[in-house]
Structure formats: C-alpha cells, structure tokens
PDB file of C-alpha atoms and ligand atoms in Angstrom:
ATOM      1  CA  MET D  30      -7.936 -22.971  -8.160  1.00 60.00           C
ATOM      2  CA  ALA D  31      -4.371 -23.883  -7.200  1.00 77.00           C
ATOM      3  CA  THR D  32      -3.444 -25.281  -3.809  1.00 89.00           C
ATOM      4  CA  ASP D  33      -0.979 -23.266  -1.744  1.00 96.00           C
ATOM      5  CA  ARG D  34       0.735 -25.768   0.557  1.00 97.00           C
ATOM      6  CA  LYS D  35       3.062 -23.213   2.060  1.00 98.00           C
ATOM      7  CA  LYS D  36       0.238 -20.877   3.009  1.00 98.00           C
ATOM      8  CA  VAL D  37      -1.656 -23.717   4.742  1.00 98.00           C
ATOM      9  CA  ALA D  38       1.481 -24.737   6.674  1.00 98.00           C
ATOM     10  CA  GLU D  39       2.030 -21.103   7.716  1.00 98.00           C
ATOM     11  CA  ILE D  40      -1.491 -20.670   9.104  1.00 98.00           C
ATOM     12  CA  LEU D  41      -1.293 -23.945  11.049  1.00 98.00           C
ATOM     13  CA  ALA D  42       2.134 -23.003  12.466  1.00 98.00           C
ATOM     14  CA  SER D  43       0.911 -19.554  13.438  1.00 98.00           C
ATOM     15  CA  THR D  44      -2.032 -21.091  15.330  1.00 97.00           C
ATOM     16  CA  ARG D  45       0.404 -23.343  17.240  1.00 97.00           C
ATOM     17  CA  ARG D  46       2.682 -20.397  18.044  1.00 97.00           C
ATOM     18  CA  GLN D  47      -0.271 -18.680  19.684  1.00 95.00           C
ATOM     19  CA  GLY D  48      -0.665 -21.736  21.920  1.00 96.00           C
ATOM     20  CA  ARG D  49      -3.951 -22.799  20.307  1.00 96.00           C
ATOM     21  CA  ARG D  50      -5.208 -26.012  18.702  1.00 97.00           C
ATOM     22  CA  VAL D  51      -8.488 -24.494  17.552  1.00 97.00           C
ATOM     23  CA  LEU D  52      -8.418 -22.275  14.490  1.00 98.00           C
ATOM     24  CA  LEU D  53     -10.818 -19.357  14.487  1.00 98.00           C
ATOM     25  CA  GLU D  54     -13.441 -19.472  11.737  1.00 98.00           C
ATOM     26  CA  HIS D  55     -11.676 -16.937   9.516  1.00 98.00           C
ATOM     27  CA  GLU D  56      -8.359 -18.809   9.944  1.00 98.00           C
ATOM     28  CA  ALA D  57      -9.952 -22.142   9.028  1.00 98.00           C
ATOM     29  CA  LYS D  58     -11.460 -20.430   5.978  1.00 98.00           C
ATOM     30  CA  GLN D  59      -8.030 -19.050   5.017  1.00 98.00           C
ATOM     31  CA  VAL D  60      -6.710 -22.620   5.058  1.00 98.00           C
ATOM     32  CA  LEU D  61      -9.614 -23.870   2.931  1.00 98.00           C
ATOM     33  CA  SER D  62      -9.255 -21.004   0.517  1.00 98.00           C
ATOM     34  CA  ALA D  63      -5.507 -21.621   0.145  1.00 98.00           C
ATOM     35  CA  TRP D  64      -6.450 -25.213  -0.713  1.00 98.00           C
ATOM     36  CA  GLY D  65      -8.840 -24.117  -3.459  1.00 98.00           C
ATOM     37  CA  ILE D  66     -12.065 -24.709  -1.507  1.00 98.00           C
ATOM     38  CA  PRO D  67     -14.661 -21.931  -1.935  1.00 98.00           C
ATOM     39  CA  VAL D  68     -15.589 -20.124   1.317  1.00 98.00           C
ATOM     40  CA  ALA D  69     -17.680 -17.117   2.326  1.00 98.00           C
ATOM     41  CA  ARG D  70     -15.105 -14.313   2.468  1.00 98.00           C
ATOM     42  CA  SER D  71     -14.492 -13.501   6.147  1.00 98.00           C
ATOM     43  CA  GLU D  72     -12.268 -11.126   8.080  1.00 98.00           C
ATOM     44  CA  LEU D  73     -11.670 -10.515  11.763  1.00 98.00           C
ATOM     45  CA  ALA D  74     -12.650  -7.145  13.239  1.00 98.00           C
ATOM     46  CA  ARG D  75     -11.227  -6.171  16.608  1.00 98.00           C
ATOM     47  CA  ASP D  76     -13.445  -3.131  17.066  1.00 98.00           C
ATOM     48  CA  ALA D  77     -16.621  -1.681  15.600  1.00 98.00           C
ATOM     49  CA  SER D  78     -14.837   0.743  13.269  1.00 98.00           C
ATOM     50  CA  GLU D  79     -12.800  -2.071  11.788  1.00 98.00           C
ATOM     51  CA  ALA D  80     -16.043  -4.028  11.320  1.00 98.00           C
ATOM     52  CA  VAL D  81     -17.517  -1.104   9.371  1.00 98.00           C
ATOM     53  CA  ARG D  82     -14.409  -0.843   7.171  1.00 98.00           C
ATOM     54  CA  ILE D  83     -14.563  -4.584   6.367  1.00 98.00           C
ATOM     55  CA  ALA D  84     -18.320  -4.455   5.712  1.00 98.00           C
ATOM     56  CA  ARG D  85     -17.768  -1.646   3.174  1.00 98.00           C
ATOM     57  CA  GLU D  86     -15.061  -3.649   1.433  1.00 98.00           C
ATOM     58  CA  LEU D  87     -17.184  -6.789   1.280  1.00 98.00           C
ATOM     59  CA  ARG D  88     -20.335  -4.764   0.392  1.00 98.00           C
ATOM     60  CA  TYR D  89     -23.607  -4.908   2.280  1.00 98.00           C
ATOM     61  CA  PRO D  90     -25.405  -6.987   3.415  1.00 98.00           C
ATOM     62  CA  VAL D  91     -22.918  -8.757   5.677  1.00 98.00           C
ATOM     63  CA  VAL D  92     -22.982 -11.414   8.382  1.00 98.00           C
ATOM     64  CA  MET D  93     -21.234 -11.000  11.743  1.00 99.00           C
ATOM     65  CA  LYS D  94     -20.177 -13.758  14.142  1.00 98.00           C
ATOM     66  CA  ILE D  95     -18.351 -14.052  17.432  1.00 98.00           C
ATOM     67  CA  ALA D  96     -14.715 -15.127  17.032  1.00 98.00           C
ATOM     68  CA  SER D  97     -13.651 -17.118  20.087  1.00 98.00           C
ATOM     69  CA  PRO D  98     -11.774 -20.411  20.364  1.00 96.00           C
ATOM     70  CA  ASP D  99     -13.925 -21.105  23.447  1.00 97.00           C
ATOM     71  CA  ILE D 100     -17.321 -20.761  21.730  1.00 97.00           C
ATOM     72  CA  VAL D 101     -18.102 -23.702  19.450  1.00 95.00           C
ATOM     73  CA  HIS D 102     -21.795 -23.110  18.762  1.00 96.00           C
ATOM     74  CA  LYS D 103     -21.856 -19.433  17.893  1.00 98.00           C
ATOM     75  CA  SER D 104     -25.637 -19.219  17.382  1.00 97.00           C
ATOM     76  CA  ASP D 105     -26.302 -20.709  20.831  1.00 97.00           C
ATOM     77  CA  ALA D 106     -24.237 -17.873  22.297  1.00 98.00           C
ATOM     78  CA  GLY D 107     -26.270 -15.189  20.490  1.00 98.00           C
ATOM     79  CA  GLY D 108     -23.148 -14.752  18.422  1.00 98.00           C
ATOM     80  CA  VAL D 109     -24.462 -14.751  14.832  1.00 98.00           C
ATOM     81  CA  ARG D 110     -26.207 -11.871  13.005  1.00 98.00           C
ATOM     82  CA  VAL D 111     -27.229 -12.361   9.386  1.00 98.00           C
ATOM     83  CA  GLY D 112     -28.153  -9.727   6.795  1.00 97.00           C
ATOM     84  CA  LEU D 113     -26.803  -6.489   8.294  1.00 98.00           C
ATOM     85  CA  SER D 114     -27.183  -3.725   5.764  1.00 98.00           C
ATOM     86  CA  SER D 115     -25.885  -0.452   7.214  1.00 98.00           C
ATOM     87  CA  GLU D 116     -23.042   0.993   9.242  1.00 98.00           C
ATOM     88  CA  LEU D 117     -25.397   1.541  12.170  1.00 98.00           C
ATOM     89  CA  GLU D 118     -26.509  -2.108  12.108  1.00 98.00           C
ATOM     90  CA  VAL D 119     -22.892  -3.274  11.990  1.00 98.00           C
ATOM     91  CA  ARG D 120     -21.903  -1.109  14.972  1.00 98.00           C
ATOM     92  CA  GLN D 121     -24.910  -2.280  17.014  1.00 98.00           C
ATOM     93  CA  ALA D 122     -24.328  -5.920  16.069  1.00 98.00           C
ATOM     94  CA  PHE D 123     -20.675  -5.681  17.108  1.00 98.00           C
ATOM     95  CA  ASP D 124     -21.608  -4.542  20.628  1.00 98.00           C
ATOM     96  CA  GLU D 125     -24.504  -6.990  20.972  1.00 98.00           C
ATOM     97  CA  ILE D 126     -22.502  -9.994  19.825  1.00 98.00           C
ATOM     98  CA  LEU D 127     -19.727  -9.216  22.340  1.00 98.00           C
ATOM     99  CA  ALA D 128     -22.220  -8.647  25.165  1.00 98.00           C
ATOM    100  CA  ASN D 129     -24.057 -11.907  24.360  1.00 98.00           C
ATOM    101  CA  ALA D 130     -20.809 -13.870  24.253  1.00 98.00           C
ATOM    102  CA  ARG D 131     -19.618 -12.466  27.575  1.00 98.00           C
ATOM    103  CA  ALA D 132     -22.954 -13.311  29.198  1.00 98.00           C
ATOM    104  CA  TYR D 133     -22.913 -16.813  27.667  1.00 98.00           C
ATOM    105  CA  ARG D 134     -19.367 -17.634  28.702  1.00 98.00           C
ATOM    106  CA  PRO D 135     -17.809 -15.024  31.002  1.00 97.00           C
ATOM    107  CA  ASN D 136     -14.303 -16.513  30.843  1.00 97.00           C
ATOM    108  CA  ALA D 137     -14.178 -16.977  27.068  1.00 97.00           C
ATOM    109  CA  ASN D 138     -11.140 -15.679  25.280  1.00 97.00           C
ATOM    110  CA  ILE D 139     -12.595 -13.397  22.582  1.00 98.00           C
ATOM    111  CA  ALA D 140     -10.576 -12.399  19.503  1.00 98.00           C
ATOM    112  CA  GLY D 141     -13.244 -10.090  18.084  1.00 98.00           C
ATOM    113  CA  VAL D 142     -16.069 -10.471  15.577  1.00 98.00           C
ATOM    114  CA  THR D 143     -15.768 -11.829  12.041  1.00 98.00           C
ATOM    115  CA  VAL D 144     -17.461  -9.884   9.295  1.00 98.00           C
ATOM    116  CA  GLN D 145     -18.332 -11.913   6.232  1.00 98.00           C
ATOM    117  CA  GLU D 146     -20.097 -11.748   2.940  1.00 98.00           C
ATOM    118  CA  TYR D 147     -23.762 -12.727   3.046  1.00 98.00           C
ATOM    119  CA  LEU D 148     -24.683 -15.583   0.732  1.00 98.00           C
ATOM    120  CA  PRO D 149     -28.206 -16.421  -0.385  1.00 97.00           C
ATOM    121  CA  GLN D 150     -29.592 -19.609   1.127  1.00 95.00           C
ATOM    122  CA  GLY D 151     -28.561 -22.773  -0.711  1.00 95.00           C
ATOM    123  CA  LYS D 152     -29.328 -26.386   0.205  1.00 94.00           C
ATOM    124  CA  GLU D 153     -27.371 -27.023   3.390  1.00 95.00           C
ATOM    125  CA  VAL D 154     -24.885 -29.887   3.410  1.00 96.00           C
ATOM    126  CA  ILE D 155     -22.100 -30.862   5.794  1.00 97.00           C
ATOM    127  CA  VAL D 156     -18.582 -31.860   4.841  1.00 98.00           C
ATOM    128  CA  GLY D 157     -16.150 -33.124   7.471  1.00 98.00           C
ATOM    129  CA  ALA D 158     -12.778 -34.788   7.851  1.00 98.00           C
ATOM    130  CA  MET D 159     -11.088 -36.564  10.735  1.00 98.00           C
ATOM    131  CA  GLN D 160      -8.088 -38.804  11.346  1.00 98.00           C
ATOM    132  CA  ASP D 161      -9.142 -42.361  12.064  1.00 97.00           C
ATOM    133  CA  PRO D 162      -6.671 -43.925  14.528  1.00 95.00           C
ATOM    134  CA  SER D 163      -6.190 -47.009  12.302  1.00 95.00           C
ATOM    135  CA  PHE D 164      -7.064 -45.845   8.790  1.00 95.00           C
ATOM    136  CA  GLY D 165      -6.022 -42.198   8.721  1.00 97.00           C
ATOM    137  CA  ALA D 166      -7.746 -39.349   6.918  1.00 98.00           C
ATOM    138  CA  THR D 167     -11.487 -39.940   6.552  1.00 98.00           C
ATOM    139  CA  VAL D 168     -14.124 -37.757   4.886  1.00 98.00           C
ATOM    140  CA  MET D 169     -17.738 -37.393   6.015  1.00 97.00           C
ATOM    141  CA  PHE D 170     -20.727 -36.115   4.066  1.00 98.00           C
ATOM    142  CA  GLY D 171     -24.337 -35.429   4.994  1.00 96.00           C
ATOM    143  CA  LEU D 172     -27.271 -33.072   4.656  1.00 93.00           C
ATOM    144  CA  GLY D 173     -27.569 -30.228   7.169  1.00 84.00           C
ATOM    145  CA  GLY D 174     -29.804 -29.920  10.234  1.00 75.00           C
ATOM    146  CA  ILE D 175     -31.907 -32.838  11.459  1.00 73.00           C
ATOM    147  CA  TRP D 176     -30.672 -35.115   8.666  1.00 73.00           C
ATOM    148  CA  VAL D 177     -27.355 -35.400  10.472  1.00 75.00           C
ATOM    149  CA  GLU D 178     -28.276 -34.608  14.073  1.00 73.00           C
ATOM    150  CA  VAL D 179     -31.369 -36.813  14.379  1.00 74.00           C
ATOM    151  CA  LEU D 180     -31.277 -39.248  11.472  1.00 76.00           C
ATOM    152  CA  LYS D 181     -27.475 -39.768  11.377  1.00 84.00           C
ATOM    153  CA  ASP D 182     -27.780 -39.868   7.605  1.00 91.00           C
ATOM    154  CA  VAL D 183     -24.097 -39.593   6.708  1.00 95.00           C
ATOM    155  CA  SER D 184     -21.560 -41.344   4.502  1.00 97.00           C
ATOM    156  CA  PHE D 185     -17.841 -41.910   5.084  1.00 97.00           C
ATOM    157  CA  ARG D 186     -14.831 -42.695   2.873  1.00 98.00           C
ATOM    158  CA  LEU D 187     -11.125 -43.029   3.456  1.00 98.00           C
ATOM    159  CA  ALA D 188      -9.094 -40.306   1.763  1.00 98.00           C
ATOM    160  CA  PRO D 189      -7.768 -39.716  -0.802  1.00 98.00           C
ATOM    161  CA  LEU D 190     -11.014 -39.891  -2.764  1.00 98.00           C
ATOM    162  CA  THR D 191     -11.344 -40.413  -6.492  1.00 98.00           C
ATOM    163  CA  ALA D 192     -14.015 -38.390  -8.287  1.00 97.00           C
ATOM    164  CA  GLU D 193     -16.114 -41.564  -8.399  1.00 98.00           C
ATOM    165  CA  ASP D 194     -15.691 -42.139  -4.614  1.00 98.00           C
ATOM    166  CA  ALA D 195     -16.903 -38.602  -3.985  1.00 98.00           C
ATOM    167  CA  LYS D 196     -19.960 -39.065  -6.215  1.00 98.00           C
ATOM    168  CA  GLU D 197     -20.810 -42.360  -4.499  1.00 98.00           C
ATOM    169  CA  MET D 198     -20.604 -40.701  -1.087  1.00 98.00           C
ATOM    170  CA  ILE D 199     -23.173 -38.159  -2.207  1.00 98.00           C
ATOM    171  CA  ARG D 200     -25.478 -40.757  -3.778  1.00 97.00           C
ATOM    172  CA  GLU D 201     -25.471 -43.139  -0.836  1.00 95.00           C
ATOM    173  CA  ILE D 202     -27.065 -40.901   1.796  1.00 95.00           C
ATOM    174  CA  LYS D 203     -30.819 -41.431   2.219  1.00 91.00           C
ATOM    175  CA  GLY D 204     -31.492 -37.761   1.626  1.00 90.00           C
ATOM    176  CA  TYR D 205     -29.897 -37.888  -1.818  1.00 93.00           C
ATOM    177  CA  PRO D 206     -33.215 -37.167  -3.615  1.00 90.00           C
ATOM    178  CA  VAL D 207     -33.228 -33.752  -1.905  1.00 90.00           C
ATOM    179  CA  LEU D 208     -30.006 -32.913  -3.746  1.00 94.00           C
ATOM    180  CA  ALA D 209     -30.745 -34.705  -6.999  1.00 94.00           C
ATOM    181  CA  GLY D 210     -33.907 -32.674  -7.612  1.00 90.00           C
ATOM    182  CA  LEU D 211     -37.444 -33.827  -6.918  1.00 77.00           C
ATOM    183  CA  ARG D 212     -40.714 -32.931  -8.589  1.00 71.00           C
ATOM    184  CA  GLY D 213     -39.384 -30.082 -10.629  1.00 75.00           C
ATOM    185  CA  GLU D 214     -37.107 -28.820  -7.872  1.00 79.00           C
ATOM    186  CA  PRO D 215     -33.710 -28.037  -9.311  1.00 90.00           C
ATOM    187  CA  GLN D 216     -30.755 -30.329  -8.857  1.00 95.00           C
ATOM    188  CA  VAL D 217     -27.898 -28.860  -6.835  1.00 97.00           C
ATOM    189  CA  ASP D 218     -24.331 -28.599  -8.094  1.00 98.00           C
ATOM    190  CA  LEU D 219     -23.290 -32.187  -7.333  1.00 98.00           C
ATOM    191  CA  ASP D 220     -19.958 -31.770  -9.147  1.00 98.00           C
ATOM    192  CA  ALA D 221     -19.050 -28.834  -6.913  1.00 98.00           C
ATOM    193  CA  ILE D 222     -19.880 -30.876  -3.798  1.00 98.00           C
ATOM    194  CA  ALA D 223     -17.853 -33.839  -5.101  1.00 98.00           C
ATOM    195  CA  ASP D 224     -14.907 -31.534  -5.786  1.00 98.00           C
ATOM    196  CA  MET D 225     -15.126 -30.162  -2.251  1.00 98.00           C
ATOM    197  CA  LEU D 226     -15.181 -33.701  -0.778  1.00 98.00           C
ATOM    198  CA  GLN D 227     -12.061 -34.625  -2.750  1.00 98.00           C
ATOM    199  CA  LYS D 228     -10.216 -31.452  -1.760  1.00 98.00           C
ATOM    200  CA  VAL D 229     -11.098 -31.809   1.917  1.00 98.00           C
ATOM    201  CA  GLY D 230      -9.834 -35.405   1.773  1.00 98.00           C
ATOM    202  CA  ASP D 231      -6.585 -34.328   0.110  1.00 98.00           C
ATOM    203  CA  LEU D 232      -6.091 -31.594   2.715  1.00 98.00           C
ATOM    204  CA  ALA D 233      -6.584 -34.060   5.600  1.00 98.00           C
ATOM    205  CA  CYS D 234      -4.149 -36.493   3.926  1.00 98.00           C
ATOM    206  CA  GLU D 235      -1.457 -33.897   3.322  1.00 97.00           C
ATOM    207  CA  PHE D 236      -1.816 -32.311   6.766  1.00 98.00           C
ATOM    208  CA  SER D 237      -2.400 -35.156   9.179  1.00 97.00           C
ATOM    209  CA  GLU D 238      -1.972 -32.687  12.045  1.00 97.00           C
ATOM    210  CA  ILE D 239      -5.516 -31.536  11.235  1.00 98.00           C
ATOM    211  CA  ALA D 240      -7.409 -33.730  13.713  1.00 98.00           C
ATOM    212  CA  GLU D 241     -10.878 -32.474  12.797  1.00 98.00           C
ATOM    213  CA  LEU D 242     -12.382 -30.339  10.108  1.00 98.00           C
ATOM    214  CA  ASP D 243     -16.051 -29.440   9.951  1.00 97.00           C
ATOM    215  CA  LEU D 244     -17.715 -27.382   7.233  1.00 98.00           C
ATOM    216  CA  ASN D 245     -21.218 -26.879   8.563  1.00 96.00           C
ATOM    217  CA  PRO D 246     -23.071 -25.656   6.676  1.00 97.00           C
ATOM    218  CA  VAL D 247     -21.913 -25.686   3.098  1.00 98.00           C
ATOM    219  CA  PHE D 248     -24.468 -23.979   0.840  1.00 98.00           C
ATOM    220  CA  ALA D 249     -24.972 -26.010  -2.334  1.00 98.00           C
ATOM    221  CA  PHE D 250     -26.457 -23.943  -5.146  1.00 98.00           C
ATOM    222  CA  ASP D 251     -28.221 -25.015  -8.336  1.00 97.00           C
ATOM    223  CA  ARG D 252     -26.313 -26.964 -10.946  1.00 96.00           C
ATOM    224  CA  GLY D 253     -23.443 -24.919 -12.348  1.00 97.00           C
ATOM    225  CA  LYS D 254     -23.632 -22.369  -9.497  1.00 98.00           C
ATOM    226  CA  GLY D 255     -21.176 -24.043  -7.096  1.00 98.00           C
ATOM    227  CA  ALA D 256     -21.006 -24.830  -3.384  1.00 98.00           C
ATOM    228  CA  ILE D 257     -19.510 -22.594  -0.684  1.00 98.00           C
ATOM    229  CA  ALA D 258     -18.412 -23.251   2.915  1.00 98.00           C
ATOM    230  CA  ILE D 259     -20.392 -20.882   5.149  1.00 98.00           C
ATOM    231  CA  ASP D 260     -18.966 -21.973   8.514  1.00 98.00           C
ATOM    232  CA  ALA D 261     -15.685 -23.771   9.213  1.00 98.00           C
ATOM    233  CA  ARG D 262     -14.112 -25.309  12.280  1.00 98.00           C
ATOM    234  CA  MET D 263     -10.654 -26.854  12.382  1.00 98.00           C
ATOM    235  CA  ILE D 264      -8.845 -28.480  15.311  1.00 98.00           C
ATOM    236  CA  LEU D 265      -5.197 -29.526  15.336  1.00 98.00           C
ATOM    237  CA  LYS D 266      -3.786 -32.641  16.962  1.00 97.00           C
ATOM    238  CA  GLU D 267      -2.396 -32.428  20.473  1.00 94.00           C
ATOM    239  CA  GLY D 268       1.325 -31.777  20.688  1.00 84.00           C
ATOM    240  CA  SER D 269       3.068 -30.448  17.607  1.00 67.00           C
TER     241      SER D 269
HETATM  242  P1  ADP X 328     -22.755 -21.863  14.365  1.00 77.06           P
HETATM  243  O1  ADP X 328     -22.811 -23.181  13.662  1.00 77.06           O
HETATM  244  O2  ADP X 328     -21.472 -21.718  15.120  1.00 77.06           O
HETATM  245  O3  ADP X 328     -23.935 -21.581  15.216  1.00 77.06           O
HETATM  246  P2  ADP X 328     -22.779 -20.674  11.673  1.00 77.06           P
HETATM  247  O4  ADP X 328     -21.587 -19.927  11.207  1.00 77.06           O
HETATM  248  O5  ADP X 328     -22.995 -22.034  11.127  1.00 77.06           O
HETATM  249  O6  ADP X 328     -22.726 -20.686  13.272  1.00 77.06           O
HETATM  250  O7  ADP X 328     -24.035 -19.752  11.385  1.00 77.06           O
HETATM  251  C1  ADP X 328     -25.355 -20.151  11.739  1.00 77.06           C
HETATM  252  C2  ADP X 328     -26.279 -20.055  10.538  1.00 77.06           C
HETATM  253  O8  ADP X 328     -26.309 -18.708  10.042  1.00 77.06           O
HETATM  254  C3  ADP X 328     -25.821 -20.887   9.352  1.00 77.06           C
HETATM  255  O9  ADP X 328     -26.276 -22.215   9.448  1.00 77.06           O
HETATM  256  C4  ADP X 328     -26.441 -20.145   8.179  1.00 77.06           C
HETATM  257  O10 ADP X 328     -27.792 -20.534   7.989  1.00 77.06           O
HETATM  258  C5  ADP X 328     -26.408 -18.694   8.625  1.00 77.06           C
HETATM  259  N1  ADP X 328     -25.190 -18.052   8.067  1.00 77.06           N
HETATM  260  C6  ADP X 328     -23.962 -18.048   8.628  1.00 77.06           C
HETATM  261  N2  ADP X 328     -23.061 -17.408   7.856  1.00 77.06           N
HETATM  262  C7  ADP X 328     -23.725 -16.990   6.758  1.00 77.06           C
HETATM  263  C8  ADP X 328     -23.341 -16.267   5.561  1.00 77.06           C
HETATM  264  N3  ADP X 328     -22.074 -15.846   5.378  1.00 77.06           N
HETATM  265  N4  ADP X 328     -24.296 -16.007   4.641  1.00 77.06           N
HETATM  266  C9  ADP X 328     -25.564 -16.438   4.839  1.00 77.06           C
HETATM  267  N5  ADP X 328     -25.992 -17.115   5.934  1.00 77.06           N
HETATM  268  C10 ADP X 328     -25.101 -17.404   6.885  1.00 77.06           C
HETATM  269 MG1   MG X 329     -22.221 -23.871  11.828  1.00 77.06          MG
END
C-alpha cells in the first residue's frame, strides 16, 4: 500500500482549522489508511438514517461508537456497541449511544456516531507513538488489556525502525510466547505487526506535529492473515 503524504497533511490541517488537537477515531483511521496501515473501515454518521446507510454499505454486522473529542474511553461512556446486525438494531444503538454519552458527560461536544465494519476477534496488541522531548519519534508495542495496564509489559524504540528493530520489539516483551504460538496455538502474523510498527514510526517521524498516536487494540490474526487497527486515537501538538 502506498503512502499518501498529501492526504495525511490535509486531514491534520483540517483538524487544526476546526480548532481541535484531537482527531476523531474515523479521522485518525483516515490518516493511518492514507499511510498504508490497515484499519477497520469507519465512517461518521450524524443521524440514525445516515448510520443505516453506512451499515448497508459496510455490510452487517457492524460496530457503532460515540464520536466525541471529549470522550477518550468510549466503552466507559456506554459508547460502544459491537455486532449490530439489522437496521432496527442500528437505529436503537444510535439513540442509546448518544443518550449514554450525554449522561456520562453532559457538556461533551458530540460529532455523531461512527459506524464501522465488525472484525472477528484476533489477539489484541497495542501500537503507539509519541514524540520524546530529547529523542523525537518513539514507537511503543505491547499486548492488550492487563499486559499493558497492570504488568507494564511494553517495548520502546526510537523511529525510524528497521524491519529487524520492529521484530526485536515484538520479541522482547514478556508476553511474546502468546504471539509466537504455544502448545499448538497458532502463531499470529508477526510480519504484519512488524510492518505496522515500522509504518507508525515513519508516520511519527514525517509528521512530528503528531504528539501522540495510540492504536488500541490492534487485532493480530493468524500468520498470513494480517493485523488491523480496531481503535485509533491521535493528538496533535499544541500550537500549529
Ligand atoms: P474504547 O477503547 O474507547 O473503549 P474501542 O474502540 O477500543 O473503545 O472498543 C472497545 C472494544 O470493542 C475493543 O477493545 C474491541 O474488543 C471491541 N471492538 C471495537 N471495535 C471493533 C470492531 N470494529 N470489530 C470488532 N470488535 C471491535
Ligand atoms: Mg480502545
């Protein structure tokens, strides 16, 4: 997949023009996609009918999530519905997600609800990037859930990453056996994860105005089946 520098620059500039530093999930995914990083296809719906139209285009089942720059943890806000499989479910989910978000944070600015393709569960990993004040673009890798939150089992590298750097980052976390395949469990697509780490590093190098980037989770599928960003958060530096 080719990288589209101009498209990335356009999306970042458009976010700034709207007076925001936080990209909405579907905007962050547009950036990733323009950079050749696989993402769950996602579109913003401003009303329930638009949500139904998008769901039909993407094909059922779909996932719906609150789209608000003020709501970071969408699940905590009752703002995520997975596996919706009819027009009725999409319409109900649209109203419920908005009501939950308003109850959770009454002053939140709400753009609408993103409708996205549903992907079967893969092994959950986390890929991140940030700008280190002294060293610049840095990439982070870890396993999802408690592996990161409780055990802090993550690896870091300065970008840009070589293919070998990316592979080392994957191998050096303690949870590596979970990915490498244990007791007959299949190995996940380590090459696809390594490719994603390299691309995220290149993106953070090329666009140093991206202060933080967080792909959490990425679903890693069996070997040869790829890895896809399921959720994405991107924050731009202060100023312009
Ligand atoms: P948040 O982190 O803001 O609470 P996420 O977008 O990460 O919200 O969604 C929460 C969980 O819902 C994910 O960890 C994943 O397990 C599931 N999920 C989200 N989007 C999808 C999708 N497109 N397909 C399948 N499962 C999804
Ligand atoms: Mg998430």
